């Protein structure tokens, strides 16, 4: 319990307090900045665009992710179980790639004037600048959330439910519509909520592809970004006011999705588990395979290889001439190594911190219903706060030194600016939601008697948790660790505001190169980031496979 | 009990010998910083200088937030937006200081009250891709960019995201009237990102003409580029990059010493190596660039009149720009 | 020969190296109920699922009501086989109410009258009036009856049951097995019923097929399979059995063990035999075989004894009034038994 | 009075409005095995979990081996109660091998000799040599024995079982219930055993406590509870029971039904009574009560009959050689019965 209290205190200090600092500025003078912002037509437009964007992204990513999940989990489209597993892994790769890198790649490939695709086709047939392009890129970045959730839910569902429909006379398609989809609807709804929030809070992609469109399109996040870059207290208050709007929007979406998810309880009694019989695709098999391959090529392989390839192209003017000159330049720079070391350390530490804290919070939510619900809300809310706003909150809250004084002596002093600590706090607060989510799902799958057996064997609550619960949830905790560590590896939005003289990260390096010094060198860093992320992803898969045996 | 306050002081302020750590927030390029490090180390062996390098706007956001909270962690700021320094000075966040080298600068490059001086000069020039722009088409003035012949071919950095660009916009509007923005709109100017992404758009041929900082083009020329630059006939927009001492900085004594070294000839030569102009006519311009006096001879002068207008109307100007260009 | 309800011919199925079903053959007459009875892992479920079309046999022919649904040339999908199936886990759809669950097969068959017919089938399984409730508000027994109604409603040619009662508690199980039999007979539907519970198989079926190791060891009506198991393995699986050694044949239909002679049937011609005895053929009687009671378990209506004799351990049931205690010496008479070939260890 | 093993006094527990346990009282002697037998939802599990400390009673006192573990003043956590518990779902930890599972309680008690003692306990539950295997390679019965070994190994003061066998198949269940009893007696440990299966309760325990609606309706040794149930509700729950109406007392220990007189015991002084008859007290006999056989189910060692008489439906068992068929008329004699107050509908 004391761990729970500690976790709550940490949450209040590191998550709630900085946000409160932001809100306070937004609500200064009786809410003047908020009211002023609400009266702005520009704000209305940004809000409207955000809703349209999030709506489209959700509307496309959910069916796409769910379809892919079904194909991977339930059809005979694969030659062997190995290819099934490999395809599943390949399709979740985008999770390991920062969305703004995807946007960079797509900007190169698909800008309306001279994107590579258009150059190859010698005709302007794609234009990814503007809302359409942003939607598409965000869809390719976010469908894996749905894929993972629906796959998990499909593999948990009692196959007899679907088989009963088959024997009742329904063909595979009818089964899909009448039984499978309703069964996975709750998990689809939950994933839809996540995707909606993801799209609402997205910054990099809307900025990179929206501001160069003609006319440019703005969203809540990019408008907030402008306010923050323009500087001044007034602007900060405006940004905070918009952040409230953003938070409310994504909060509503979250609430709606969890309402939808809970409305019909789908008790998934699993009897003796048998592998469900796979849907035989017959002649469609070829088309499904071709479709999968085409999708993986365009949505995953193409953008990633574009990034790698630009890093080798001599300049943007002559994309055909390859050389290692940028690689040599980047690798020769003193700070490159430092930045990557920092990022890897940050990713590992934050991943570990969030995985553990997420577990603690999820556990609290299970043990003490009401308090737990509040705490898990607090832990999940910051994900919906734009990184810029969160970073400003942290700057406002932690530019001062906090001293704990016992017996009139300073016993503990906390001063974060310029340290990796501040970045860990920022990343941790932002991504805690993932940790809580993962841990909750894992805990729900563990029969309470396993832990009770430890108690009756003589283990106290802590001991029981360590000896029984932790080992059992460790695959899920590892997954949460990876899901958090990957975006931290390349985090950009918050890092550029919070890094210190000695704490440059891969993200800030990338940003610096991209926007000031040397754009081709940025592709090198991007390639490195993606490479490290893919290696990390691969290693964690290996590790978790070993664990589950 | 919990106490909240300024962090522990790292060095006694009364100490007149410059020692300890000095933190500089700067938007200078990293290779320039790297080149300056040995100079500082030699001149001030007791002082450890920490460079926090980042975009001007990011650093401004960060410092604003720190100042709002009460304590800046920087001693010196050295970024590129003169208007912001004026606001900092008015809000009394800066300490007045007159370093000796500043006496040799052209007076237009020095704040008369001594709150900041120029440490380097960036120049906004015309740029075009020679593969796409015929010789007789090449723009000659800023206004030329927004001519009918360039419809859909113009790009600039985003004035709302980049300080140097905002300054340029303010000068154009101040000099030619608000009509300029209408003309930008009329040719579908894409104003996005920073100078470097603008250069990228020009290099790749996505756009053909625009304005961009001279230093970016010079750097590109070094590695080979189809983008050429041109000084506008009426003169370039020059953006002095100020340096200033923060009033509440943690280590003012050492900070002053660093301030002076950064303006020394040795350090300023590194600025020139970094393809920017130093604020002294005694120093050579960067290779291929016009000499300083030629630059300063421009229609776009930092008069009080302009500065007041730019500061007072910065908000309205931004709003108008947004409204005209679309988006906001 | 009467009309055929279901025929399996030479069915084989492997999972990787595991040859699970090894030439299974069985034929059901129309309207007949046959129970597949066998130990866990013997391939019962696999066989049933192949009949349903949920699993594909490696080879063999399956014919339902005269129509070949699976052969080398034909392979109908489950939905075209006109079957009804009841699963161990009920598999009642949680997102549909009871009526919609039951009406679903009718709707698929474009039956206009679906709701009304579903209600009538619900009456049949004694769930009248529950049509509007959702499955999560029903008890296990009620859910299983919904599943049954759903399987029956479209008048399939064949009903398949995979341990439909093993998630229910003992009392309910006894009630339901009777209900299932009555219903299937009333509707006159051919049924294949998988279970590993012997009394359940006996109570529900016309014939019992004992499946051992992927083949059918014996198919016969309950009485026959109980009284005349084809082998020791079948005998052991069908009801309790005590095995006595040191047995000699003493003539046609007679044998002697421990000096005690008794009437026997024989499953073998072998000379080296063991004697299988059912508990109800063991009586306490003076002058019988001597033994020591090693366990006496009072179970209510009967007390189960374990009696150690020189020939082996005997299990016997005695009424509650018989005074026996663990450790005492008793004499037992055997009323009958069956000879089996001595198993080779 | 002998040493106390477990005592529950006036235990109450509500879940919201649901008053689940309503003043439960029971005392076990040291070394005694008591089964809590009752229908689903009557509060057995809740009671057991309160003894374990996994659930907190609203009021009442719990004493284990003389030590008060829960009262108004005291509330020991589960780990301090010195109990062993066996769960219905086995709750064997999948990430530890068998030995580590069993050794865990010893390791917590800082017992240096943990591995060796775990191995000895594994021998006891007949899993010797399986220490290195992981639970997912074990059958259900083996897993449950691991759980049992884990509960026994640290020599707790009290063993708690919550339907430990209901996930196992019938044959295994019969074996295991005997094993559990033998082991508990061998170690001499006080045990509380929750089940809703009557034969299991009888086979495993010294005394059976029938729980109905959150209170204990009767505690007595199996024979007594079977022969002399305190009420009709208890009688119905403990074994099969037929109820006949139109009964009149004809003297001390005698009653008449349908003109047929029989010896009875009595659970009530009321004049308006019904007669409860056990199947084994029903015999086919000329001159008995006339009835029609409405169902005859051959189950192997016995055939279960349902006989409709004018006084009510009788259930009877007959041997396999008795020739009866559904629909025939029979006469039955009753060897005994018990009178209960007529239930008020
Ligand atoms: N999809 C499958 N893949 C691999 N092996 C399988 C599969 N399905 C069943 N088996 C194996 O085939 C054998 C027979 O399984 P089946 O389910 O038919 O047994 P069963 O007789 O129904 O047993 P139970 O009484 O336990 O349900 C088992 O050894 C099982 O492990
Ligand atoms: N945590 C809980 N919250 C609310 N109600 C509960 C809780 N646990 C049990 N109950 C309710 O208390 C009653 C008794 O439950 P309990 O589990 O003790 O029954 P049981 O006798 O063990 O039944 P079974 O034989 O089905 O296991 C049930 O109505 C159940 O729904
Ligand atoms: Mg099976
Ligand atoms: Mg229970």
mmCIF file of N, CA, C and O and ligand atoms in Angstrom, chain A residues 369, chain C residues 169, chain D residues 13-16 18-21 36-49 55 88 162-163 194-196 211 214, ligand 2:
data_model
loop_
_atom_site.group_PDB
_atom_site.id
_atom_site.type_symbol
_atom_site.label_atom_id
_atom_site.label_comp_id
_atom_site.label_asym_id
_atom_site.label_seq_id
_atom_site.Cartn_x
_atom_site.Cartn_y
_atom_site.Cartn_z
ATOM 1 N N UNK A 369 -11.060 0.172 -5.837
ATOM 2 C CA UNK A 369 -11.777 0.570 -7.043
ATOM 3 C C UNK A 369 -11.763 2.068 -7.298
ATOM 4 O O UNK A 369 -11.309 2.527 -8.322
ATOM 5 N N UNK C 169 -23.075 -28.671 -12.852
ATOM 6 C CA UNK C 169 -22.846 -29.443 -11.631
ATOM 7 C C UNK C 169 -23.637 -30.745 -11.649
ATOM 8 O O UNK C 169 -24.518 -30.980 -12.480
ATOM 9 N N UNK D 13 -21.247 -11.858 6.839
ATOM 10 C CA UNK D 13 -20.607 -11.177 5.723
ATOM 11 C C UNK D 13 -21.656 -10.737 4.722
ATOM 12 O O UNK D 13 -22.513 -11.517 4.315
ATOM 13 N N UNK D 14 -21.612 -9.475 4.398
ATOM 14 C CA UNK D 14 -22.490 -8.936 3.358
ATOM 15 C C UNK D 14 -21.662 -8.459 2.187
ATOM 16 O O UNK D 14 -20.587 -7.895 2.376
ATOM 17 N N UNK D 15 -22.160 -8.668 0.972
ATOM 18 C CA UNK D 15 -21.614 -7.963 -0.189
ATOM 19 C C UNK D 15 -22.690 -6.995 -0.623
ATOM 20 O O UNK D 15 -23.691 -7.402 -1.202
ATOM 21 N N UNK D 16 -22.525 -5.744 -0.286
ATOM 22 C CA UNK D 16 -23.587 -4.791 -0.589
ATOM 23 C C UNK D 16 -24.854 -5.213 0.134
ATOM 24 O O UNK D 16 -24.857 -5.397 1.343
ATOM 25 N N UNK D 18 -26.350 -7.981 -0.311
ATOM 26 C CA UNK D 18 -26.433 -9.431 -0.332
ATOM 27 C C UNK D 18 -25.832 -10.001 0.949
ATOM 28 O O UNK D 18 -24.615 -10.027 1.131
ATOM 29 N N UNK D 19 -26.687 -10.436 1.854
ATOM 30 C CA UNK D 19 -26.220 -10.976 3.131
ATOM 31 C C UNK D 19 -25.824 -12.435 2.894
ATOM 32 O O UNK D 19 -26.657 -13.330 2.972
ATOM 33 N N UNK D 20 -24.568 -12.663 2.606
ATOM 34 C CA UNK D 20 -24.147 -13.962 2.114
ATOM 35 C C UNK D 20 -23.925 -14.972 3.239
ATOM 36 O O UNK D 20 -24.375 -16.105 3.172
ATOM 37 N N UNK D 21 -23.230 -14.550 4.268
ATOM 38 C CA UNK D 21 -22.990 -15.439 5.411
ATOM 39 C C UNK D 21 -23.708 -14.829 6.608
ATOM 40 O O UNK D 21 -23.507 -13.677 6.950
ATOM 41 N N UNK D 36 -17.698 -28.687 4.051
ATOM 42 C CA UNK D 36 -18.811 -27.747 3.926
ATOM 43 C C UNK D 36 -19.512 -28.096 2.619
ATOM 44 O O UNK D 36 -18.943 -27.958 1.543
ATOM 45 N N UNK D 37 -20.753 -28.567 2.755
ATOM 46 C CA UNK D 37 -21.484 -29.020 1.579
ATOM 47 C C UNK D 37 -22.696 -28.124 1.393
ATOM 48 O O UNK D 37 -23.411 -27.848 2.365
ATOM 49 N N UNK D 38 -22.898 -27.638 0.213
ATOM 50 C CA UNK D 38 -24.072 -26.791 0.015
ATOM 51 C C UNK D 38 -24.220 -26.438 -1.443
ATOM 52 O O UNK D 38 -23.294 -26.600 -2.230
ATOM 53 N N UNK D 39 -25.402 -25.953 -1.815
ATOM 54 C CA UNK D 39 -25.634 -25.613 -3.215
ATOM 55 C C UNK D 39 -24.817 -24.400 -3.632
ATOM 56 O O UNK D 39 -24.277 -23.677 -2.794
ATOM 57 N N UNK D 40 -24.739 -24.192 -4.929
ATOM 58 C CA UNK D 40 -24.000 -23.064 -5.473
ATOM 59 C C UNK D 40 -24.541 -21.756 -4.907
ATOM 60 O O UNK D 40 -25.743 -21.564 -4.815
ATOM 61 N N UNK D 41 -23.645 -20.889 -4.518
ATOM 62 C CA UNK D 41 -24.056 -19.562 -4.073
ATOM 63 C C UNK D 41 -24.473 -19.477 -2.620
ATOM 64 O O UNK D 41 -24.917 -18.430 -2.162
ATOM 65 N N UNK D 42 -24.311 -20.573 -1.849
ATOM 66 C CA UNK D 42 -24.782 -20.532 -0.475
ATOM 67 C C UNK D 42 -23.776 -19.874 0.458
ATOM 68 O O UNK D 42 -24.039 -19.667 1.627
ATOM 69 N N UNK D 43 -22.595 -19.583 -0.028
ATOM 70 C CA UNK D 43 -21.630 -18.875 0.815
ATOM 71 C C UNK D 43 -20.475 -19.726 1.305
ATOM 72 O O UNK D 43 -19.696 -19.285 2.150
ATOM 73 N N UNK D 44 -20.321 -20.921 0.774
ATOM 74 C CA UNK D 44 -19.229 -21.798 1.217
ATOM 75 C C UNK D 44 -17.867 -21.168 0.954
ATOM 76 O O UNK D 44 -17.016 -21.087 1.850
ATOM 77 N N UNK D 45 -17.667 -20.750 -0.280
ATOM 78 C CA UNK D 45 -16.361 -20.185 -0.634
ATOM 79 C C UNK D 45 -16.072 -18.949 0.196
ATOM 80 O O UNK D 45 -14.968 -18.759 0.700
ATOM 81 N N UNK D 46 -17.098 -18.123 0.356
ATOM 82 C CA UNK D 46 -16.913 -16.915 1.139
ATOM 83 C C UNK D 46 -16.465 -17.267 2.555
ATOM 84 O O UNK D 46 -15.544 -16.652 3.102
ATOM 85 N N UNK D 47 -17.106 -18.261 3.154
ATOM 86 C CA UNK D 47 -16.738 -18.667 4.507
ATOM 87 C C UNK D 47 -15.277 -19.115 4.547
ATOM 88 O O UNK D 47 -14.494 -18.705 5.419
ATOM 89 N N UNK D 48 -14.913 -19.944 3.597
ATOM 90 C CA UNK D 48 -13.550 -20.476 3.575
ATOM 91 C C UNK D 48 -12.526 -19.351 3.412
ATOM 92 O O UNK D 48 -11.484 -19.328 4.070
ATOM 93 N N UNK D 49 -12.852 -18.404 2.545
ATOM 94 C CA UNK D 49 -11.918 -17.309 2.303
ATOM 95 C C UNK D 49 -11.786 -16.409 3.518
ATOM 96 O O UNK D 49 -10.737 -15.805 3.741
ATOM 97 N N UNK D 55 -10.744 -12.721 2.784
ATOM 98 C CA UNK D 55 -11.946 -11.905 2.797
ATOM 99 C C UNK D 55 -12.126 -11.524 4.271
ATOM 100 O O UNK D 55 -11.760 -12.292 5.151
ATOM 101 N N UNK D 88 -9.631 -24.428 -6.367
ATOM 102 C CA UNK D 88 -10.295 -25.157 -7.450
ATOM 103 C C UNK D 88 -9.492 -25.083 -8.747
ATOM 104 O O UNK D 88 -9.365 -26.055 -9.469
ATOM 105 N N UNK D 162 -10.962 -25.550 -1.509
ATOM 106 C CA UNK D 162 -12.152 -25.003 -2.157
ATOM 107 C C UNK D 162 -12.418 -25.774 -3.444
ATOM 108 O O UNK D 162 -11.827 -25.495 -4.478
ATOM 109 N N UNK D 163 -13.331 -26.744 -3.358
ATOM 110 C CA UNK D 163 -13.672 -27.592 -4.504
ATOM 111 C C UNK D 163 -12.428 -28.012 -5.276
ATOM 112 O O UNK D 163 -12.321 -27.762 -6.481
ATOM 113 N N UNK D 194 -14.460 -27.546 1.113
ATOM 114 C CA UNK D 194 -15.687 -27.041 0.490
ATOM 115 C C UNK D 194 -16.000 -27.828 -0.777
ATOM 116 O O UNK D 194 -15.118 -28.050 -1.608
ATOM 117 N N UNK D 195 -17.246 -28.248 -0.907
ATOM 118 C CA UNK D 195 -17.641 -28.944 -2.128
ATOM 119 C C UNK D 195 -19.150 -28.836 -2.293
ATOM 120 O O UNK D 195 -19.871 -28.523 -1.347
ATOM 121 N N UNK D 196 -19.636 -29.053 -3.508
ATOM 122 C CA UNK D 196 -21.088 -29.193 -3.625
ATOM 123 C C UNK D 196 -21.451 -30.593 -4.113
ATOM 124 O O UNK D 196 -22.570 -30.833 -4.523
ATOM 125 N N UNK D 211 -24.428 -26.408 4.390
ATOM 126 C CA UNK D 211 -24.633 -24.963 4.440
ATOM 127 C C UNK D 211 -25.789 -24.617 3.514
ATOM 128 O O UNK D 211 -25.796 -24.997 2.346
ATOM 129 N N UNK D 214 -26.218 -19.469 3.787
ATOM 130 C CA UNK D 214 -25.314 -18.732 4.664
ATOM 131 C C UNK D 214 -25.319 -19.155 6.115
ATOM 132 O O UNK D 214 -24.638 -18.536 6.931
HETATM 133 N N1 LIG E 2 -16.675 -10.290 -4.072
HETATM 134 C C1 LIG E 2 -18.003 -10.426 -4.123
HETATM 135 N N2 LIG E 2 -18.780 -9.348 -4.358
HETATM 136 C C2 LIG E 2 -20.129 -9.470 -4.400
HETATM 137 N N3 LIG E 2 -20.801 -10.616 -4.227
HETATM 138 C C3 LIG E 2 -20.084 -11.733 -4.001
HETATM 139 C C4 LIG E 2 -18.647 -11.697 -3.943
HETATM 140 N N4 LIG E 2 -18.190 -12.956 -3.715
HETATM 141 C C5 LIG E 2 -19.306 -13.725 -3.636
HETATM 142 N N5 LIG E 2 -20.435 -13.015 -3.788
HETATM 143 C C6 LIG E 2 -21.805 -13.515 -3.760
HETATM 144 O O1 LIG E 2 -21.970 -14.182 -2.548
HETATM 145 C C7 LIG E 2 -22.751 -15.353 -2.717
HETATM 146 C C8 LIG E 2 -22.011 -16.541 -2.165
HETATM 147 O O2 LIG E 2 -20.849 -16.766 -2.943
HETATM 148 P P1 LIG E 2 -19.867 -17.993 -2.670
HETATM 149 O O3 LIG E 2 -18.788 -17.910 -3.686
HETATM 150 O O4 LIG E 2 -19.452 -17.994 -1.252
HETATM 151 O O5 LIG E 2 -20.780 -19.228 -2.967
HETATM 152 P P2 LIG E 2 -20.400 -20.761 -2.990
HETATM 153 O O6 LIG E 2 -21.231 -21.365 -1.937
HETATM 154 O O7 LIG E 2 -18.942 -20.954 -2.893
HETATM 155 O O8 LIG E 2 -20.941 -21.169 -4.402
HETATM 156 P P3 LIG E 2 -20.286 -22.134 -5.509
HETATM 157 O O9 LIG E 2 -20.635 -23.491 -5.132
HETATM 158 O O10 LIG E 2 -20.980 -21.672 -6.762
HETATM 159 O O11 LIG E 2 -18.821 -21.847 -5.515
HETATM 160 C C9 LIG E 2 -23.068 -15.454 -4.195
HETATM 161 O O12 LIG E 2 -24.372 -14.948 -4.382
HETATM 162 C C10 LIG E 2 -22.067 -14.549 -4.834
HETATM 163 O O13 LIG E 2 -22.616 -13.951 -5.980
#
